[in-house]
Amino acid sequence: MTDPTTTASDLSRLTFGLDTFGDVTVDAHGAPVPASQVIRDVIAQGELADSVGIDHFSVGEHHRPDFAISAPDMVLAALATRTERITLGTAVIVLSSDDPLRVVERFSTLDALSQGRAELTVGRGSFTESFPLFGFALQDYETLFEEKLDLLSAAITGEPITWSGTTRAPLKAQSLYPPLERALPTWVAVGGSPNSVVRAARHRLPLMLAIIGGAADRFAPYVRLFHEANEKLGNGRLPVGVHSPGHIAADDATAREQLAPHWIHNRNEIGRERGWGPSGIAEFDAEMQHGALYVGSPETVAHRIATTIRTVGVDRFDLKYASGPMPHEQLMESIRLYGTEVIPRVRELLAARPDTEMDSPFDEA
């Protein structure tokens, strides 16, 4: 059976990213910031991420009032002209309500603008506002994603596309423009369904696990399943990433104080729509100490990320650094600390103890 854990020899391929949905923020006085300014602030956040050595910067797609970004490729195109090395991706594109061929043409354009730094993460999306907005039926949720992922998989190779399905007219030797200069790197985002994990392997695409609640180690079986499926399909080894929320400040108390009200606000706004019970500081603290919420000082967050990488067995860790209406200045400091202190410390921890689980900084509390 394939071992999902990360060993010392794997550290060279380990990368780190940042994700944001462009949460509509508040200013230092608690007043809402216009969405237009939030988008400009995200550009500044991406520039900072590039300057402090972070590997990936990804922005998600939403069509609702609490998130400012509905067109990730537009934001990423602006960043392409203002950054030098960081990859520019999505977290995620809601593929079910988009046109895979238009997605590839947009990201072929972005890849040209960025000189080969574009990438995609696609998913079904946990928010469904785009379905009625763009004229898709929710009862077709599964079929739309399955067929569009199949078409996208053909399109990202850059070769002429011959394809048929039930959701659109067939294609025969169709080319896209501008032509891709390389196969477009594409990840499939999965929330924890075994069928979704196997689907990613079937399409020979890397896996991005959205671990947004509960202990991260419960996802290790999905990583094992993914590697086993790829082995059976003859795909070779494909990378696995993790996407989880968090916030970094100078010390644990400051990080908790800064994030808690915004995280709880965000959790309860979404929870009211989905029928969840109300959340509070007890749930926040439980997630912060034992779940998938990476909050604290650089040392605390580094230990917790190293533990996740070690126990789940991943090649990439993306921190969702914005959760709720946290002010831009606090987000910028979190990004700075992540790039300059957390990432180097994670590498040190894994190199020093490559075959054992990291101690939790909360164990001594």
Coordinates of N, CA and C in Angstrom, one line a residue, residues 20 36-50 57 59 69 72 74-83 321 328 332:
T20 N -7.3 33.3 -1.5 CA -8.3 34.2 -1.0 C -9.5 34.2 -1.9
S36 N -14.8 47.4 -4.9 CA -13.7 47.9 -5.8 C -12.4 48.1 -5.1
Q37 N -12.4 48.6 -3.9 CA -11.2 48.7 -3.1 C -10.6 47.4 -2.6
V38 N -11.5 46.5 -2.3 CA -11.1 45.1 -1.9 C -10.3 44.5 -3.0
I39 N -10.8 44.6 -4.2 CA -10.0 44.1 -5.4 C -8.6 44.7 -5.5
R40 N -8.6 46.0 -5.3 CA -7.3 46.7 -5.4 C -6.4 46.2 -4.2
D41 N -7.0 46.0 -3.1 CA -6.2 45.5 -2.0 C -5.7 44.0 -2.2
V42 N -6.5 43.2 -2.9 CA -6.0 41.9 -3.2 C -4.8 41.9 -4.1
I43 N -4.8 42.9 -5.0 CA -3.6 43.1 -5.9 C -2.4 43.4 -5.1
A44 N -2.5 44.2 -4.1 CA -1.4 44.6 -3.2 C -1.0 43.3 -2.4
Q45 N -1.9 42.5 -2.0 CA -1.6 41.3 -1.2 C -0.8 40.3 -2.1
G46 N -1.2 40.2 -3.4 CA -0.5 39.3 -4.3 C 0.9 39.8 -4.5
E47 N 1.1 41.1 -4.7 CA 2.4 41.6 -4.9 C 3.3 41.3 -3.7
L48 N 2.7 41.5 -2.5 CA 3.5 41.2 -1.3 C 3.9 39.7 -1.2
A49 N 2.9 38.9 -1.5 CA 3.2 37.4 -1.5 C 4.4 37.1 -2.5
D50 N 4.4 37.7 -3.6 CA 5.5 37.5 -4.6 C 6.8 38.0 -4.0
F57 N -0.2 32.0 -5.6 CA -1.3 33.0 -5.1 C -2.5 32.7 -5.9
V59 N -6.9 33.0 -6.3 CA -8.1 33.8 -6.0 C -9.3 33.0 -6.4
I69 N -14.6 39.0 -5.6 CA -14.0 38.5 -6.8 C -15.0 37.6 -7.5
P72 N -11.9 35.8 -11.5 CA -10.5 35.6 -11.0 C -9.5 35.9 -12.1
M74 N -9.4 38.1 -14.3 CA -9.1 39.5 -14.5 C -8.2 40.0 -13.4
V75 N -8.4 39.6 -12.1 CA -7.5 39.9 -11.0 C -6.1 39.4 -11.3
L76 N -6.1 38.1 -11.7 CA -4.8 37.5 -11.9 C -4.0 38.1 -13.1
A77 N -4.8 38.6 -14.1 CA -4.1 39.3 -15.2 C -3.4 40.6 -14.7
A78 N -4.1 41.3 -13.8 CA -3.4 42.5 -13.3 C -2.2 42.1 -12.5
L79 N -2.3 41.0 -11.7 CA -1.1 40.6 -11.0 C 0.0 40.1 -11.9
A80 N -0.3 39.6 -13.1 CA 0.7 39.1 -14.0 C 1.7 40.2 -14.4
T81 N 1.2 41.4 -14.4 CA 2.1 42.5 -14.8 C 2.8 43.1 -13.7
R82 N 2.5 42.7 -12.4 CA 3.1 43.3 -11.3 C 3.8 42.4 -10.3
T83 N 4.0 41.1 -10.8 CA 4.7 40.1 -10.1 C 5.7 39.5 -11.0
Y321 N -5.8 32.8 3.6 CA -5.4 33.8 4.6 C -6.5 34.8 4.9
H328 N -7.5 44.9 5.8 CA -6.4 44.7 4.8 C -5.0 44.7 5.5
M332 N -2.2 41.8 5.4 CA -0.8 42.1 4.8 C 0.3 41.6 5.8

